[in-house]
Amino acid sequence: MKYQFPKEFWWGTACSAPQSEGAADREGKKQNILDYWYEIESNRFFEGVGPDDTSDFYDRYKEDIALMKKLSHNSYRLSVSWSRLIPNGIGEINPKAVEFYNNVINTMIAEGVTPFVNLYHFDMPMELQKQGGFENREFVEWFANYADTCFKLFGDRVKYWFTYNEPIVMPEGGYLYDFFYPNVVDSKRSFQVAYNIVISHLKAVEKFRAGGYPGKIGIILNLSPVYPRSQSVADLKAARMMDLFVNRSFLDPILKGEYPIELCQILADRGLTPVVCQGDAELMKRCKIDIVGLNYYQPRRAKLRENAVNSDAPFMPDHLYDHYEMPGRTMNPYRGWEIYPRGIYDMLIDIRDNYGNIECFISENGMGVENEERFKVDGVIQDDYRIEFIRTHLEFVHKAHSEGCNVVGYHLWTFFDCWSWMNAYKNRYGFVEIDRKNGKKRVIKKSGWWFKELIDKSGFY
Ligand code: BG6
């Protein structure tokens, strides 16, 4: 075997509650921001498909978990829907939701699929959003109490907990660049949101430690190694700036217990420093995690800005750099993301060398492709491009592992085709097709079988 992985390596996939469960307004669940956004602006969702029309995991979890077992997966990351478990965000617990998550967790364990449970995947309960959501400092307590409720209800069986998936998406998408609800465009508010999320994560970790729950707790971060256009001082500086905002802004407070001084200075110079509370700095130093999940899809490339910033424009991080499109780069044209497998290695080396080689795993990696039906032969999608994508990335994961990186697993995004926010069903990511024309029938793609063989052999040639 040319690429042999340890026997105990985690192999599986990830998805989230809002993208897979469906049953958006059934059995006690109340609206989250996605449900609400769709209600008021369905035009922003691809072909008008909304969060009520997903993979129906709520009703079909038994069939799906059986399929995971069939494909030899030993782990799966799901998320808890906060607005299903605690419909108002705070207060009463929905017994139907407890029953559902208990059933899912128990079924997974019975099938030998270890549950990795994430608490927040972009789905703020609407009742909390109405009270300011992340912008309200009380949010940190709301989140910590919700996390503690989950630990109490499911912590006897769940051994891998994650507070957030890709926390940067909320300040970036929801408060800066208008690709997520509540579509605010305001850097000061965005930085406050980012800060409050970090504090809420720390408070949840504190609850986990205080409760003495067994298992590990971490967070899932989407990282993109940043490459400069050239070695010129100006391009290097642009890359450093981009790196500070897209990677270090969450990595450093969470893994090192403090923000990069340079980042603090940039915000201070512009009067954008978030409001902090007494005790926050100590909390940051104190509440360390056990494991970090790393989502890797694409690298980022930076160059010196080519055009001056309009002096009337309020500050945005990308005033400090320009995106660089490297000639000859390989692209996933459907998603508009560069494919650069070496980036996964550089990311892992960064964690090894600059973050104490903390235990980590690839928590998402994957390739969304439009109109996959055209690749069907005898009813099965022949997704050789996905196999190639995974294989080339895994070669670099293997290299990093053999060079001492503490990487313990690989999860693909995602198990089955799912609803993807504004892109809805445009790009398909799954090992398993959801045939929407045939009652959402589950059909294993070629890559699903290929990955099963890889798991069975703990590696590939
Ligand atoms: C990650 C998210 O950013 O990428 C997922 O954690 C998301 O929720 C995935 O679906 C793929 O991105 P997209 O936008 O194509 O769905």
Coordinates of C-alpha atoms and ligand atoms in Angstrom, one line a residue:
M1 CA 0.0 0.0 0.0
K2 CA 1.6 3.2 -1.1
Y3 CA -0.5 5.5 1.2
Q4 CA -1.1 3.5 4.4
F5 CA -3.0 5.2 7.2
P6 CA -3.2 4.0 10.9
K7 CA -5.9 1.5 11.6
E8 CA -7.6 3.8 14.1
F9 CA -7.8 6.7 11.6
W10 CA -11.3 8.4 11.5
W11 CA -12.9 8.0 8.1
G12 CA -16.3 9.4 7.3
T13 CA -18.2 12.5 6.3
A14 CA -19.9 15.6 7.7
C15 CA -23.1 17.4 7.3
S16 CA -25.3 19.8 9.3
A17 CA -28.8 19.9 10.7
P18 CA -30.1 22.8 8.5
Q19 CA -28.7 21.2 5.4
S20 CA -29.9 17.7 5.9
E21 CA -32.7 17.2 8.4
G22 CA -35.7 18.8 6.7
A23 CA -38.8 18.9 8.9
A24 CA -38.1 22.6 9.2
D25 CA -41.4 23.4 10.9
R26 CA -42.4 20.1 12.3
E27 CA -42.5 18.5 15.7
G28 CA -41.8 21.6 17.7
K29 CA -39.0 23.1 15.7
K30 CA -39.2 26.9 15.4
Q31 CA -37.7 29.1 12.8
N32 CA -34.0 29.7 12.5
I33 CA -32.4 32.5 10.5
L34 CA -32.3 30.3 7.4
D35 CA -36.0 29.6 7.5
Y36 CA -36.8 33.2 8.0
W37 CA -34.4 34.5 5.3
Y38 CA -36.0 32.1 2.9
E39 CA -39.5 33.3 3.9
I40 CA -38.6 36.9 3.1
E41 CA -36.1 36.5 0.2
S42 CA -36.6 33.1 -1.5
N43 CA -35.3 34.7 -4.7
R44 CA -31.7 34.6 -3.3
F45 CA -31.8 30.8 -3.2
F46 CA -30.9 28.7 -6.3
E47 CA -34.0 27.7 -8.2
G48 CA -36.0 29.0 -5.2
V49 CA -35.3 25.8 -3.1
G50 CA -35.4 26.5 0.6
P51 CA -34.4 24.9 3.9
D52 CA -37.6 22.9 4.1
D53 CA -36.5 20.8 1.2
T54 CA -33.3 19.0 2.2
S55 CA -32.2 15.4 2.4
D56 CA -35.0 14.4 4.9
F57 CA -32.5 13.0 7.4
Y58 CA -35.1 13.7 10.1
D59 CA -37.3 11.0 8.7
R60 CA -34.7 8.7 7.0
Y61 CA -31.8 8.7 9.5
K62 CA -32.0 4.9 10.0
E63 CA -31.7 4.3 6.3
D64 CA -28.8 6.8 6.0
I65 CA -26.9 5.5 9.0
A66 CA -27.3 1.9 7.6
L67 CA -25.7 3.2 4.4
M68 CA -22.8 4.8 6.3
K69 CA -22.2 1.4 7.8
K70 CA -22.5 -0.3 4.5
L71 CA -19.8 2.1 3.2
S72 CA -17.5 1.3 6.2
H73 CA -17.6 4.8 7.7
N74 CA -16.5 4.7 11.3
S75 CA -17.6 8.3 12.1
Y76 CA -20.0 11.0 11.0
R77 CA -20.3 14.7 12.0
L78 CA -23.8 16.0 12.4
S79 CA -25.0 19.2 14.1
V80 CA -27.7 19.7 16.6
S81 CA -30.4 22.2 15.4
W82 CA -30.6 24.7 18.3
S83 CA -34.1 25.8 17.2
R84 CA -35.3 22.2 17.2
L85 CA -33.9 21.4 20.6
I86 CA -34.7 24.7 22.3
P87 CA -37.2 26.3 20.0
N88 CA -36.9 29.8 21.5
G89 CA -33.1 29.5 21.9
I90 CA -33.5 29.7 25.7
G91 CA -35.9 28.0 28.0
E92 CA -38.0 25.0 27.3
I93 CA -36.5 21.9 25.7
N94 CA -38.5 20.2 22.9
P95 CA -39.0 16.5 23.9
K96 CA -39.5 15.5 20.3
A97 CA -36.0 16.8 19.5
V98 CA -34.4 15.0 22.4
E99 CA -36.1 11.8 21.2
F100 CA -34.8 12.4 17.7
Y101 CA -31.2 13.1 18.6
N102 CA -31.2 10.2 21.1
N103 CA -32.4 7.9 18.3
V104 CA -29.8 9.2 15.9
I105 CA -26.9 8.9 18.4
N106 CA -28.0 5.5 19.5
T107 CA -28.4 4.2 16.0
M108 CA -25.0 5.5 15.0
I109 CA -23.3 3.8 18.0
A110 CA -25.2 0.6 17.3
E111 CA -23.9 0.7 13.7
G112 CA -20.4 1.4 14.7
V113 CA -20.4 5.0 13.4
T114 CA -19.0 7.3 16.0
P115 CA -21.0 10.5 16.4
F116 CA -19.0 13.8 16.1
V117 CA -21.5 16.4 17.3
N118 CA -21.3 20.1 16.3
L119 CA -23.4 22.6 18.1
Y120 CA -23.7 25.4 15.7
H121 CA -23.7 25.4 11.9
F122 CA -24.9 28.8 10.8
D123 CA -28.4 28.3 12.2
M124 CA -29.3 31.0 14.8
P125 CA -32.7 30.5 16.4
M126 CA -34.9 33.3 15.0
E127 CA -36.1 34.2 18.5
L128 CA -32.5 35.0 19.5
Q129 CA -31.8 36.9 16.3
K130 CA -34.7 39.2 17.2
Q131 CA -32.8 40.0 20.4
G132 CA -29.6 40.9 18.5
G133 CA -28.1 37.4 18.0
F134 CA -24.4 37.5 18.1
E135 CA -24.3 41.2 18.6
N136 CA -25.9 40.9 22.0
R137 CA -23.3 40.1 24.7
E138 CA -25.9 38.0 26.4
F139 CA -25.5 35.6 23.5
V140 CA -22.4 34.1 25.1
E141 CA -24.5 32.9 28.1
W142 CA -27.3 31.7 25.8
F143 CA -24.8 29.7 23.8
A144 CA -23.0 28.3 26.8
N145 CA -26.3 27.1 28.4
Y146 CA -27.4 25.5 25.1
A147 CA -24.1 23.7 24.9
D148 CA -24.4 22.6 28.5
T149 CA -27.9 21.3 27.8
C150 CA -26.5 19.2 24.9
F151 CA -23.6 17.9 27.1
K152 CA -26.1 16.9 29.8
L153 CA -28.6 15.2 27.4
F154 CA -26.1 13.4 25.2
G155 CA -22.7 13.6 26.8
D156 CA -22.9 10.1 28.2
R157 CA -22.6 8.8 24.7
V158 CA -21.1 11.5 22.5
K159 CA -17.3 11.7 22.9
Y160 CA -16.5 14.3 20.3
W161 CA -18.0 17.7 20.6
F162 CA -17.5 20.8 18.5
T163 CA -18.8 24.2 19.4
Y164 CA -18.9 25.8 16.0
N165 CA -18.5 25.0 12.3
E166 CA -16.6 27.7 10.5
P167 CA -17.3 30.5 12.9
I168 CA -15.8 33.1 10.5
V169 CA -18.7 32.6 8.1
M170 CA -21.1 34.5 10.3
P171 CA -19.1 37.8 10.7
E172 CA -17.9 37.6 7.1
G173 CA -21.1 36.5 5.4
G174 CA -23.7 37.9 7.7
Y175 CA -22.1 41.2 8.7
L176 CA -19.5 42.1 6.0
Y177 CA -19.9 40.7 2.5
D178 CA -23.7 40.1 2.3
F179 CA -23.7 36.3 1.5
F180 CA -25.6 35.3 4.7
Y181 CA -28.5 36.5 6.9
P182 CA -28.8 39.1 8.4
N183 CA -27.1 40.7 5.5
V184 CA -25.6 43.6 7.5
V185 CA -22.6 45.3 5.9
D186 CA -20.6 46.9 8.7
S187 CA -17.1 46.1 9.7
K188 CA -17.4 47.3 13.3
R189 CA -20.4 45.1 13.9
S190 CA -18.7 42.3 12.1
F191 CA -15.7 42.4 14.4
Q192 CA -17.9 42.5 17.4
V193 CA -19.8 39.4 16.2
A194 CA -16.5 37.6 15.6
Y195 CA -15.3 38.5 19.1
N196 CA -18.6 37.5 20.8
I197 CA -18.5 34.1 19.0
V198 CA -15.0 33.4 20.3
I199 CA -16.1 34.3 23.8
S200 CA -19.2 32.1 23.5
H201 CA -17.0 29.2 22.3
L202 CA -14.8 29.7 25.4
K203 CA -17.8 29.7 27.7
A204 CA -19.0 26.5 26.2
V205 CA -15.6 24.9 26.7
E206 CA -15.7 26.1 30.3
K207 CA -19.1 24.4 30.9
F208 CA -17.7 21.2 29.4
R209 CA -14.8 21.2 31.7
A210 CA -16.9 22.2 34.7
G211 CA -19.3 19.4 34.1
G212 CA -16.5 16.8 33.9
Y213 CA -18.0 15.3 30.8
P214 CA -16.0 12.5 29.3
G215 CA -14.6 12.9 25.7
K216 CA -13.1 15.8 23.8
I217 CA -14.2 19.2 22.8
G218 CA -13.0 21.3 19.9
I219 CA -14.1 23.6 17.1
I220 CA -14.2 23.3 13.3
L221 CA -12.2 26.0 11.5
N222 CA -12.1 26.6 7.8
L223 CA -8.5 27.5 6.9
S224 CA -7.0 28.6 3.7
P225 CA -3.2 28.8 3.4
V226 CA -2.4 32.2 1.9
Y227 CA 0.2 32.4 -0.9
P228 CA 1.6 35.7 -2.1
R229 CA 1.8 36.5 -5.8
S230 CA 5.5 37.1 -5.6
Q231 CA 8.2 37.5 -3.0
S232 CA 8.1 41.3 -3.3
V233 CA 7.7 43.1 0.0
A234 CA 4.4 44.5 -1.0
D235 CA 2.9 41.2 -2.0
L236 CA 4.2 39.5 1.1
K237 CA 2.6 42.2 3.2
A238 CA -0.7 41.8 1.4
A239 CA -0.6 38.0 2.0
R240 CA 0.2 38.6 5.7
M241 CA -2.9 40.9 6.0
M242 CA -5.2 38.4 4.3
D243 CA -3.8 35.6 6.5
L244 CA -4.4 37.7 9.6
F245 CA -8.1 38.1 8.8
V246 CA -9.0 34.8 7.2
N247 CA -6.9 32.4 9.4
R248 CA -5.4 33.9 12.5
S249 CA -8.4 35.8 13.6
F250 CA -9.9 32.6 15.0
L251 CA -6.9 30.3 15.2
D252 CA -4.9 32.5 17.6
P253 CA -7.5 33.3 20.2
I254 CA -8.8 29.8 20.3
L255 CA -5.5 27.8 20.1
K256 CA -3.0 30.3 21.5
G257 CA -5.2 32.2 23.9
E258 CA -4.6 35.6 22.4
Y259 CA -5.2 37.7 19.3
P260 CA -2.3 38.6 17.0
I261 CA -0.9 42.0 18.1
E262 CA -0.8 43.1 14.4
L263 CA -4.5 42.4 14.0
C264 CA -5.4 44.3 17.2
Q265 CA -3.4 47.2 16.0
I266 CA -5.1 47.4 12.6
L267 CA -8.5 47.5 14.3
A268 CA -7.4 50.0 17.0
D269 CA -6.0 52.3 14.3
R270 CA -9.4 52.4 12.7
G271 CA -11.5 52.7 15.8
L272 CA -12.9 49.2 15.2
T273 CA -11.8 47.3 18.4
P274 CA -14.7 45.3 19.7
V275 CA -16.1 45.9 23.2
V276 CA -14.6 43.4 25.6
C277 CA -15.6 42.5 29.1
Q278 CA -13.6 42.0 32.3
G279 CA -12.3 38.5 32.5
D280 CA -12.4 37.8 28.8
A281 CA -8.6 37.7 28.4
E282 CA -8.2 35.2 31.3
L283 CA -11.0 33.1 29.9
M284 CA -9.1 33.0 26.6
K285 CA -5.9 31.9 28.2
R286 CA -7.7 29.3 30.3
C287 CA -10.1 27.5 28.1
K288 CA -8.1 25.4 25.7
I289 CA -9.6 22.7 23.4
D290 CA -8.5 19.1 22.9
I291 CA -8.9 18.7 19.1
V292 CA -9.4 21.0 16.1
G293 CA -11.3 20.1 12.9
L294 CA -9.9 21.7 9.8
N295 CA -12.1 22.4 6.8
Y296 CA -10.0 22.8 3.6
Y297 CA -11.4 23.5 0.2
Q298 CA -9.2 26.1 -1.5
P299 CA -6.1 28.1 -1.0
R300 CA -6.1 31.9 -1.1
R301 CA -3.7 34.0 -3.1
A302 CA -2.9 37.7 -2.4
K303 CA -1.2 40.6 -4.1
L304 CA -0.8 44.3 -3.4
R305 CA -4.0 46.2 -4.0
E306 CA -4.0 47.6 -7.6
N307 CA -6.6 50.3 -7.0
A308 CA -6.8 52.9 -4.3
V309 CA -9.7 52.5 -1.9
N310 CA -12.5 55.1 -2.3
S311 CA -12.0 57.3 0.7
D312 CA -15.7 57.4 1.3
A313 CA -15.8 53.6 1.7
P314 CA -15.9 52.3 5.3
F315 CA -13.1 49.9 6.1
M316 CA -13.2 46.3 4.9
P317 CA -10.4 43.8 5.4
D318 CA -9.9 43.5 1.7
H319 CA -8.8 47.1 1.5
L320 CA -5.4 45.8 2.7
Y321 CA -5.0 43.3 -0.2
D322 CA -6.2 42.1 -3.6
H323 CA -7.2 38.6 -4.5
Y324 CA -4.7 37.1 -7.0
E325 CA -5.7 34.7 -9.7
M326 CA -2.6 32.7 -10.5
P327 CA -2.3 31.9 -14.2
G328 CA -2.7 28.2 -14.9
R329 CA -4.5 27.4 -11.6
T330 CA -6.8 24.4 -11.6
M331 CA -10.4 25.4 -10.9
N332 CA -13.6 23.8 -9.8
P333 CA -15.7 25.9 -12.2
Y334 CA -19.0 25.1 -10.6
R335 CA -18.1 26.5 -7.2
G336 CA -15.4 28.9 -8.5
W337 CA -12.8 27.6 -6.1
E338 CA -9.2 26.8 -6.9
I339 CA -8.2 23.1 -6.5
Y340 CA -4.8 23.0 -4.8
P341 CA -4.1 19.7 -2.9
R342 CA -0.8 20.9 -1.5
G343 CA -2.7 23.5 0.5
I344 CA -4.0 20.8 2.8
Y345 CA -0.4 19.8 3.6
D346 CA 0.7 23.4 4.2
M347 CA -2.2 23.9 6.6
L348 CA -1.4 20.8 8.6
I349 CA 2.3 21.8 8.8
D350 CA 1.2 25.3 10.1
I351 CA -0.8 23.6 12.9
R352 CA 2.2 21.3 13.7
D353 CA 4.7 24.1 13.8
N354 CA 2.8 27.1 15.1
Y355 CA 0.0 25.6 17.2
G356 CA 1.7 23.0 19.3
N357 CA 0.8 20.1 17.0
I358 CA -2.6 19.8 18.6
E359 CA -4.7 16.8 17.6
C360 CA -6.5 17.6 14.4
F361 CA -8.5 16.0 11.6
I362 CA -9.7 17.1 8.2
S363 CA -13.3 17.8 9.1
E364 CA -14.3 18.9 5.6
N365 CA -12.9 18.6 2.1
G366 CA -14.8 18.1 -1.0
M367 CA -15.9 19.0 -4.5
G368 CA -19.3 20.4 -5.4
V369 CA -20.3 19.6 -9.0
E370 CA -23.3 20.9 -10.9
N371 CA -25.6 18.6 -12.9
E372 CA -24.0 15.4 -11.9
E373 CA -26.7 13.4 -13.6
R374 CA -24.9 13.7 -16.9
F375 CA -22.2 11.4 -15.5
K376 CA -24.7 8.5 -14.9
V377 CA -24.0 5.1 -16.4
D378 CA -26.5 2.4 -15.6
G379 CA -28.0 4.6 -12.9
V380 CA -24.7 5.3 -11.0
I381 CA -22.9 8.6 -11.1
Q382 CA -19.3 8.0 -12.3
D383 CA -17.7 10.8 -10.3
D384 CA -14.1 10.1 -11.2
Y385 CA -13.3 13.8 -10.7
R386 CA -14.3 13.4 -7.0
I387 CA -12.1 10.3 -6.6
E388 CA -9.2 12.2 -8.1
F389 CA -9.9 15.2 -5.8
I390 CA -10.0 13.1 -2.7
R391 CA -7.0 11.0 -3.7
T392 CA -4.7 13.9 -4.4
H393 CA -5.7 15.6 -1.2
L394 CA -5.2 12.4 0.8
E395 CA -1.7 12.0 -0.6
F396 CA -0.8 15.3 1.0
V397 CA -2.6 14.3 4.3
H398 CA -0.5 11.2 4.3
K399 CA 2.7 13.2 3.7
A400 CA 1.9 15.5 6.6
H401 CA 1.1 12.5 8.8
S402 CA 4.4 10.9 7.9
E403 CA 6.2 14.1 8.8
G404 CA 4.8 14.2 12.3
C405 CA 1.5 16.1 12.0
N406 CA -1.0 15.0 14.6
V407 CA -3.8 14.4 12.1
V408 CA -6.2 11.6 13.1
G409 CA -8.9 11.5 10.5
Y410 CA -10.5 12.6 7.2
H411 CA -14.2 13.5 6.7
L412 CA -15.5 14.4 3.3
W413 CA -18.2 17.0 2.8
T414 CA -20.6 15.3 2.6
F415 CA -22.3 11.9 3.0
F416 CA -25.3 12.6 0.8
D417 CA -26.1 15.5 -1.6
C418 CA -27.5 18.2 0.6
W419 CA -29.0 21.6 0.5
S420 CA -26.3 24.2 0.4
W421 CA -27.5 27.6 1.6
M422 CA -28.0 30.0 -1.3
N423 CA -26.6 27.5 -3.7
A424 CA -29.4 25.1 -2.6
Y425 CA -29.0 21.9 -4.7
K426 CA -26.9 23.5 -7.4
N427 CA -23.6 21.7 -6.5
R428 CA -23.6 18.1 -5.4
Y429 CA -21.0 17.0 -2.9
G430 CA -22.1 13.6 -1.7
F431 CA -20.8 10.0 -1.8
V432 CA -24.5 9.3 -2.1
E433 CA -26.8 10.8 -4.7
I434 CA -30.1 12.1 -3.5
D435 CA -32.3 11.5 -6.5
R436 CA -34.8 14.4 -6.2
K437 CA -36.8 13.2 -9.2
N438 CA -37.4 9.8 -7.6
G439 CA -38.5 10.5 -4.1
K440 CA -35.1 11.4 -2.9
K441 CA -33.9 7.9 -3.4
R442 CA -30.3 7.3 -2.1
V443 CA -27.9 5.9 -4.8
I444 CA -24.3 5.3 -4.0
K445 CA -21.9 7.0 -6.4
K446 CA -18.7 5.5 -7.8
S447 CA -16.7 7.5 -5.3
G448 CA -18.7 6.1 -2.4
W449 CA -17.6 2.5 -3.3
W450 CA -14.1 3.7 -3.9
F451 CA -13.9 5.3 -0.5
K452 CA -15.3 2.2 1.1
E453 CA -12.4 0.1 -0.3
L454 CA -9.9 2.7 0.9
I455 CA -11.4 2.5 4.4
D456 CA -11.4 -1.3 4.4
K457 CA -7.7 -1.3 3.5
S458 CA -6.8 1.8 5.6
G459 CA -5.1 3.3 2.5
F460 CA -4.7 3.2 -1.2
Y461 CA -2.1 2.7 -4.0
Ligands
BG6_1 C1 -18.5 24.6 4.2 C2 -19.6 24.5 5.1 O1 -18.1 25.9 4.1 O2 -18.6 24.3 2.9 C3 -20.8 23.7 4.5 O3 -19.3 24.0 6.4 C4 -20.9 24.0 3.1 O4 -22.0 24.0 5.3 C5 -19.7 23.5 2.4 O5 -22.1 23.4 2.5 C6 -19.7 23.6 0.9 O6 -19.9 25.0 0.5 P1 -21.1 25.3 -0.4 O7 -21.3 26.8 -0.3 O8 -20.8 25.0 -1.8 O9 -22.3 24.6 0.1

